Coordinates of C-alpha atoms and ligand atoms in Angstrom, one line a residue:
M1128 CA 0.0 0.0 0.0
T1129 CA 1.1 3.6 -0.4
T1130 CA 1.0 5.8 2.7
P1131 CA 1.4 9.5 3.1
N1132 CA 4.9 10.5 3.9
I1133 CA 4.7 10.8 7.6
D1134 CA 7.7 11.5 9.9
L1135 CA 8.2 8.4 12.0
F1136 CA 10.2 10.2 14.7
D1137 CA 9.7 13.5 16.5
E1138 CA 13.4 13.7 17.0
V1139 CA 16.6 11.7 17.0
V1140 CA 19.0 12.7 19.7
K1141 CA 22.6 11.6 20.0
F1142 CA 24.5 11.2 23.3
P1143 CA 26.9 11.9 25.0
N1144 CA 25.3 15.3 25.7
G1145 CA 26.4 17.3 28.8
E1146 CA 23.1 19.3 29.0
A1147 CA 21.0 16.1 29.1
L1148 CA 23.3 14.6 31.6
A1149 CA 22.8 17.6 33.9
R1150 CA 19.0 17.3 33.5
Y1151 CA 19.2 13.6 34.3
A1152 CA 21.2 14.3 37.5
D1153 CA 18.6 16.9 38.5
L1154 CA 15.8 14.4 38.5
V1155 CA 14.9 13.8 42.2
G1156 CA 13.6 10.7 43.9
L1157 CA 14.4 8.4 41.0
D1158 CA 17.7 6.9 42.2
D1159 CA 16.3 3.4 42.4
V1160 CA 14.7 3.6 38.9
K1161 CA 17.9 5.2 37.5
K1162 CA 20.1 2.4 39.0
R1163 CA 17.9 -0.4 37.8
V1164 CA 17.3 0.9 34.3
T1165 CA 21.0 1.7 33.8
D1166 CA 21.9 -1.8 35.1
Y1167 CA 19.5 -3.3 32.6
L1168 CA 20.8 -1.2 29.7
H1169 CA 24.3 -2.3 30.7
L1170 CA 23.2 -5.9 30.0
V1171 CA 21.6 -4.9 26.7
A1172 CA 24.7 -3.1 25.6
D1173 CA 27.2 -5.7 26.9
P1174 CA 25.7 -9.2 27.1
A1175 CA 29.1 -10.7 27.8
C1176 CA 29.0 -9.3 31.3
I1177 CA 26.4 -11.9 32.3
D1178 CA 28.6 -14.7 30.8
N1179 CA 31.6 -13.5 32.8
W1180 CA 29.5 -13.3 36.0
A1181 CA 28.2 -16.9 35.4
K1182 CA 31.7 -18.2 34.7
K1183 CA 33.0 -16.6 37.9
H1184 CA 30.2 -17.7 40.3
H1185 CA 28.5 -20.7 38.7
R1186 CA 31.1 -22.6 36.7
N1187 CA 28.6 -25.3 35.7
G1188 CA 26.3 -22.8 34.2
V1189 CA 22.9 -21.7 35.4
A1190 CA 19.7 -22.0 33.4
F1191 CA 18.6 -18.5 34.3
A1192 CA 21.8 -17.0 33.0
R1193 CA 21.1 -18.7 29.7
G1194 CA 17.6 -17.2 29.9
L1195 CA 19.1 -13.8 30.2
T1196 CA 20.5 -14.2 26.7
A1197 CA 17.0 -13.5 25.6
L1198 CA 16.7 -10.4 27.7
P1199 CA 13.4 -8.6 26.9
R1200 CA 13.9 -5.3 25.1
L1201 CA 11.2 -3.3 26.8
V1202 CA 10.8 -1.3 30.0
I1203 CA 7.6 0.6 31.0
F1204 CA 7.6 3.9 32.9
G1205 CA 4.2 4.2 34.4
G1206 CA 2.7 6.4 37.1
D1207 CA 1.4 9.8 38.0
V1208 CA 1.5 12.9 35.8
G1209 CA 4.5 15.3 36.1
T1210 CA 6.8 12.8 37.9
G1211 CA 9.6 12.5 35.4
K1212 CA 8.7 9.7 33.1
T1213 CA 9.3 11.6 29.9
A1214 CA 12.2 13.5 31.4
L1215 CA 14.0 10.3 32.4
G1216 CA 13.3 8.7 29.0
E1217 CA 14.7 11.7 27.3
T1218 CA 17.9 12.0 29.3
L1219 CA 18.7 8.4 30.3
G1220 CA 20.8 7.9 27.1
A1221 CA 23.2 10.6 28.4
A1222 CA 24.0 8.6 31.6
V1223 CA 24.3 5.3 29.7
A1224 CA 26.6 6.9 27.1
K1225 CA 28.8 8.0 29.9
T1226 CA 29.0 4.8 31.9
E1227 CA 29.2 2.4 28.9
K1228 CA 31.5 4.7 27.0
I1229 CA 29.5 4.1 23.8
P1230 CA 27.3 6.4 21.7
V1231 CA 23.6 6.2 22.5
T1232 CA 20.9 7.3 20.0
L1233 CA 17.4 8.2 21.2
F1234 CA 14.6 7.8 18.6
R1235 CA 11.5 9.5 19.9
L1236 CA 8.6 7.8 18.1
S1237 CA 6.0 10.2 16.7
L1238 CA 2.4 9.6 17.6
R1239 CA 1.8 10.5 13.9
V1240 CA 2.5 6.7 13.3
R1241 CA -1.1 6.3 14.4
G1242 CA -1.7 7.4 10.8
T1243 CA -4.8 9.0 9.3
G1244 CA -7.2 6.1 9.8
I1245 CA -6.5 4.3 6.5
V1246 CA -6.8 0.6 7.0
G1247 CA -3.3 -0.9 7.5
E1248 CA -1.6 2.4 7.7
M1249 CA -0.7 2.3 11.4
T1250 CA 0.7 -1.2 11.1
K1251 CA 2.9 -0.1 8.2
L1252 CA 4.1 3.1 9.9
L1253 CA 4.9 1.3 13.1
G1254 CA 6.6 -1.5 11.2
D1255 CA 8.7 1.1 9.3
A1256 CA 9.7 2.8 12.5
F1257 CA 10.9 -0.4 14.1
A1258 CA 12.6 -1.4 10.9
E1259 CA 14.5 1.9 10.8
V1260 CA 15.8 1.5 14.4
R1261 CA 16.7 -2.2 13.7
G1262 CA 18.5 -1.1 10.5
F1263 CA 20.4 1.5 12.5
S1264 CA 21.5 -1.0 15.1
A1265 CA 22.2 -4.1 13.1
D1266 CA 25.9 -3.4 12.5
R1267 CA 26.3 -2.0 16.0
K1268 CA 25.8 -5.5 17.5
R1269 CA 29.1 -7.3 18.3
G1270 CA 27.9 -10.9 19.0
R1271 CA 28.1 -11.4 22.8
G1272 CA 30.6 -8.6 23.1
Q1273 CA 29.9 -4.9 23.9
A1274 CA 27.9 -3.2 21.2
S1275 CA 29.5 -0.3 19.4
G1276 CA 26.3 1.8 20.0
L1277 CA 23.0 1.5 21.8
A1278 CA 19.6 2.7 20.5
L1279 CA 16.6 3.7 22.7
L1280 CA 13.2 3.9 21.1
L1281 CA 11.0 6.2 23.3
V1282 CA 7.3 5.7 23.0
D1283 CA 5.8 8.5 25.0
E1284 CA 2.1 8.7 25.8
A1285 CA 2.1 5.0 25.0
D1286 CA -1.5 4.4 25.9
A1287 CA -2.3 6.0 22.6
L1288 CA -0.7 3.1 20.8
A1289 CA -0.6 0.2 23.3
Q1290 CA -4.1 0.4 24.8
S1291 CA -5.5 -3.0 25.7
R1292 CA -7.1 -4.7 22.8
S1293 CA -9.9 -5.8 25.1
A1294 CA -11.1 -2.2 25.4
L1295 CA -14.7 -1.8 24.4
H1296 CA -15.3 -0.1 21.1
M1297 CA -11.7 -0.3 20.1
H1298 CA -11.3 0.4 16.5
H1299 CA -9.8 -2.6 14.5
E1300 CA -7.1 -0.3 13.2
D1301 CA -6.0 0.4 16.8
R1302 CA -6.0 -3.4 17.5
A1303 CA -3.7 -3.8 14.5
G1304 CA -1.5 -1.1 15.9
V1305 CA -1.0 -3.0 19.2
N1306 CA -0.2 -6.1 17.2
A1307 CA 2.4 -4.2 15.2
L1308 CA 4.0 -2.8 18.4
I1309 CA 4.2 -6.3 19.9
R1310 CA 5.8 -7.6 16.7
G1311 CA 8.3 -4.8 16.7
I1312 CA 9.3 -5.5 20.3
D1313 CA 9.5 -9.3 19.6
D1314 CA 11.8 -8.8 16.6
I1315 CA 14.2 -6.7 18.6
T1316 CA 14.2 -9.2 21.4
T1317 CA 14.7 -12.2 19.1
G1318 CA 17.5 -10.5 17.3
Q1319 CA 19.0 -9.5 20.7
L1320 CA 19.9 -6.2 19.1
P1321 CA 21.4 -3.3 21.1
I1322 CA 18.1 -1.6 21.3
A1323 CA 15.7 -1.0 24.2
V1324 CA 12.1 0.3 23.9
I1325 CA 10.9 2.6 26.6
L1326 CA 7.1 3.0 26.9
C1327 CA 5.9 6.0 29.0
T1328 CA 2.3 6.2 30.2
N1329 CA 0.2 7.5 33.1
R1330 CA -2.3 4.8 32.4
A1331 CA -0.2 1.6 32.9
E1332 CA -3.4 -0.3 33.8
A1333 CA -4.7 0.5 30.3
I1334 CA -1.7 -1.0 28.4
D1335 CA -2.4 -4.3 26.7
P1336 CA -1.4 -7.2 28.9
A1337 CA 0.6 -8.8 26.0
V1338 CA 2.7 -5.6 25.9
C1339 CA 3.1 -5.5 29.7
R1340 CA 4.3 -9.1 29.9
R1341 CA 7.1 -8.3 27.5
A1342 CA 8.6 -5.7 29.8
V1343 CA 11.6 -6.6 31.8
E1344 CA 10.1 -4.2 34.5
T1345 CA 7.3 -1.7 34.9
F1346 CA 8.5 1.2 37.1
V1347 CA 5.9 3.3 38.9
F1348 CA 6.7 7.0 39.3
R1349 CA 5.1 8.9 42.2
R1350 CA 4.7 12.5 43.4
P1351 CA 7.2 13.8 45.8
D1352 CA 6.8 13.2 49.5
L1353 CA 7.7 16.0 52.0
A1354 CA 11.5 15.2 51.9
K1355 CA 11.6 15.1 48.1
C1356 CA 9.6 18.3 47.9
L1357 CA 12.1 19.9 50.2
Q1358 CA 15.0 18.6 48.1
V1359 CA 13.5 20.1 44.9
L1360 CA 12.7 23.4 46.6
K1361 CA 16.2 23.7 48.1
T1362 CA 17.7 23.7 44.6
A1363 CA 15.0 25.7 42.9
L1364 CA 14.9 28.5 45.5
N1365 CA 18.6 28.4 46.2
G1366 CA 19.1 32.2 45.8
A1367 CA 16.1 33.2 47.8
M1368 CA 18.0 32.5 51.1
F1369 CA 15.1 30.9 52.9
S1370 CA 15.9 29.1 56.2
G1371 CA 15.4 25.3 56.5
A1372 CA 12.2 25.9 58.6
Q1373 CA 10.8 28.2 56.0
L1374 CA 11.4 25.8 53.2
H1375 CA 9.8 23.1 55.3
D1376 CA 6.7 25.2 55.7
I1377 CA 6.5 25.8 52.0
A1378 CA 6.9 22.1 51.2
E1379 CA 4.3 21.2 53.8
A1380 CA 1.8 23.6 52.1
M1381 CA 2.4 21.6 48.9
G1382 CA 1.5 18.3 50.4
P1383 CA -1.9 16.5 50.8
R1384 CA -4.1 18.6 53.1
D1385 CA -7.6 19.9 53.9
G1386 CA -9.2 16.7 52.6
R1387 CA -7.2 16.6 49.4
D1388 CA -5.4 13.3 49.2
Y1389 CA -2.6 14.4 46.8
G1390 CA 0.0 17.1 46.8
Y1391 CA 2.1 18.9 44.1
T1392 CA 3.8 16.9 41.3
Y1393 CA 7.4 17.7 40.5
S1394 CA 6.2 19.6 37.5
D1395 CA 3.8 21.6 39.6
I1396 CA 6.7 22.8 41.7
L1397 CA 9.1 23.5 38.9
Q1398 CA 6.9 24.5 36.0
R1399 CA 4.1 26.3 37.8
F1400 CA 5.0 27.3 41.3
V1401 CA 8.5 28.6 40.7
P1402 CA 7.7 30.5 37.5
Q1403 CA 4.6 32.1 39.1
L1404 CA 6.6 33.1 42.2
V1405 CA 9.4 34.7 40.1
L1406 CA 7.0 36.4 37.7
G1407 CA 4.9 37.8 40.6
A1408 CA 8.0 39.3 42.3
A1409 CA 9.5 40.5 39.0
S1410 CA 6.4 42.2 37.8
A1411 CA 6.0 44.0 41.2
D1412 CA 9.7 44.7 41.1
V1413 CA 10.2 43.3 44.6
P1414 CA 12.3 40.4 45.9
I1415 CA 10.9 36.9 46.6
T1416 CA 9.7 36.7 50.2
F1417 CA 8.8 33.8 52.4
T1418 CA 5.3 35.1 52.8
N1419 CA 4.7 35.3 49.1
A1420 CA 6.1 31.8 48.6
R1421 CA 4.1 30.2 51.3
D1422 CA 0.9 32.0 50.3
L1423 CA 1.3 30.9 46.7
A1424 CA 2.0 27.3 47.8
M1425 CA -1.2 27.4 49.9
S1426 CA -3.4 28.9 47.1
M1427 CA -2.1 27.1 44.0
Q1428 CA -4.0 23.8 43.3
P1429 CA -1.9 20.8 42.4
T1430 CA -2.6 18.9 39.2
P1431 CA -5.2 16.2 40.0
P1432 CA -3.9 12.7 39.5
F1433 CA -5.1 10.8 36.4
R1434 CA -7.9 8.6 37.7
G1435 CA -8.9 6.6 34.6
S1436 CA -11.3 3.7 34.7
G1437 CA -9.7 0.9 36.7
S1438 CA -7.3 3.1 38.6
Ligands
ATP1596 N1 11.5 13.5 39.6 C1 11.7 14.8 39.2 N2 12.7 15.5 39.7 C2 12.9 16.8 39.3 N3 12.1 17.4 38.4 C3 11.1 16.7 37.8 C4 10.9 15.3 38.2 N4 9.8 14.9 37.5 C5 9.4 15.9 36.7 N5 10.2 17.0 36.9 C6 10.1 18.2 36.2 O1 8.8 18.3 35.6 C7 8.9 18.3 34.2 C8 7.9 17.5 33.5 O2 8.1 16.1 33.8 P1 7.8 15.0 32.8 O3 7.3 15.5 31.5 O4 8.9 14.0 32.8 O5 6.5 14.3 33.5 P2 5.8 13.0 33.1 O6 5.9 12.0 34.2 O7 6.2 12.5 31.8 O8 4.2 13.5 33.1 P3 3.0 13.1 32.1 O9 2.5 11.8 32.6 O10 2.0 14.2 32.3 O11 3.5 13.0 30.7 C9 10.3 17.9 33.9 O12 10.8 18.4 32.7 C10 11.1 18.4 35.1 O13 11.4 19.8 35.0
MG1597 MG1 5.3 12.5 29.9

């Protein structure tokens, strides 16, 4: 079939990249996710490390180490809005390029691959996107040795593509899209190519079970608790010279309270609270004060969590 000429990727980003590495380091409260994902990507990029480990500790071989040779090529970033899923997906490559000392390329899949509704179009576009990343990576694989480059395929807002096929009223074209996504992931896993697919969604429960079961892990991202709120505020309001007790008061105002069972997201703090605080003070031509900051934290409403059906 002929399909309109649609860009398959929103952007293709190459790492190392110092700016992305700094953004990665600034992401708070994700140390455990960062460690586990980078450990996983180490195995994807350098499968021999598991062979070396098995040789050292289990000379007779272990069945599960053999299983790891078919390491799944998918991770899912699920959880609340504004908690760093996209930000981590976008910057992770910088950390991996640094630790693995290999180039990493991020392909950010465009949701335009959903197509225009023509039968078979989404299947073709998704297939083309996976084929392009596979083609890019084929000659970067070095058998069981360290790959000469790693590719990350970021599928943001993945529920738009990977929604459960059991959903009522699902269009057959969307079902076909999920099938194409599963096939794409399977091809990469079978070929054990140096590629990992990262799906981001705030509706992990809506993702097709067949997609979920292909993930090596589903990470759940959460809003900051009081300590993490404080950590973000300390950096963001660094120049305002607030005392520890003042910062604590501001952070507390951002938490769940007055019958509201959720507090600020990270993006509420950094992309709404801080800009409003700065703009308010700048437009009045006055310095930022504790009273202004606390009053704003009290009055600004946090973004409500996504509470879709089933969550
Ligand atoms: N854990 C975090 N630490 C520090 N800043 C964060 C964190 N999470 C999010 N932010 C800030 O909020 C911005 C938006 O976050 P991001 O787009 O990654 O959220 P998300 O989890 O993808 O949300 P959504 O589900 O709405 O897509 C980031 O660019 C960053 O500035
Ligand atoms: Mg996002």
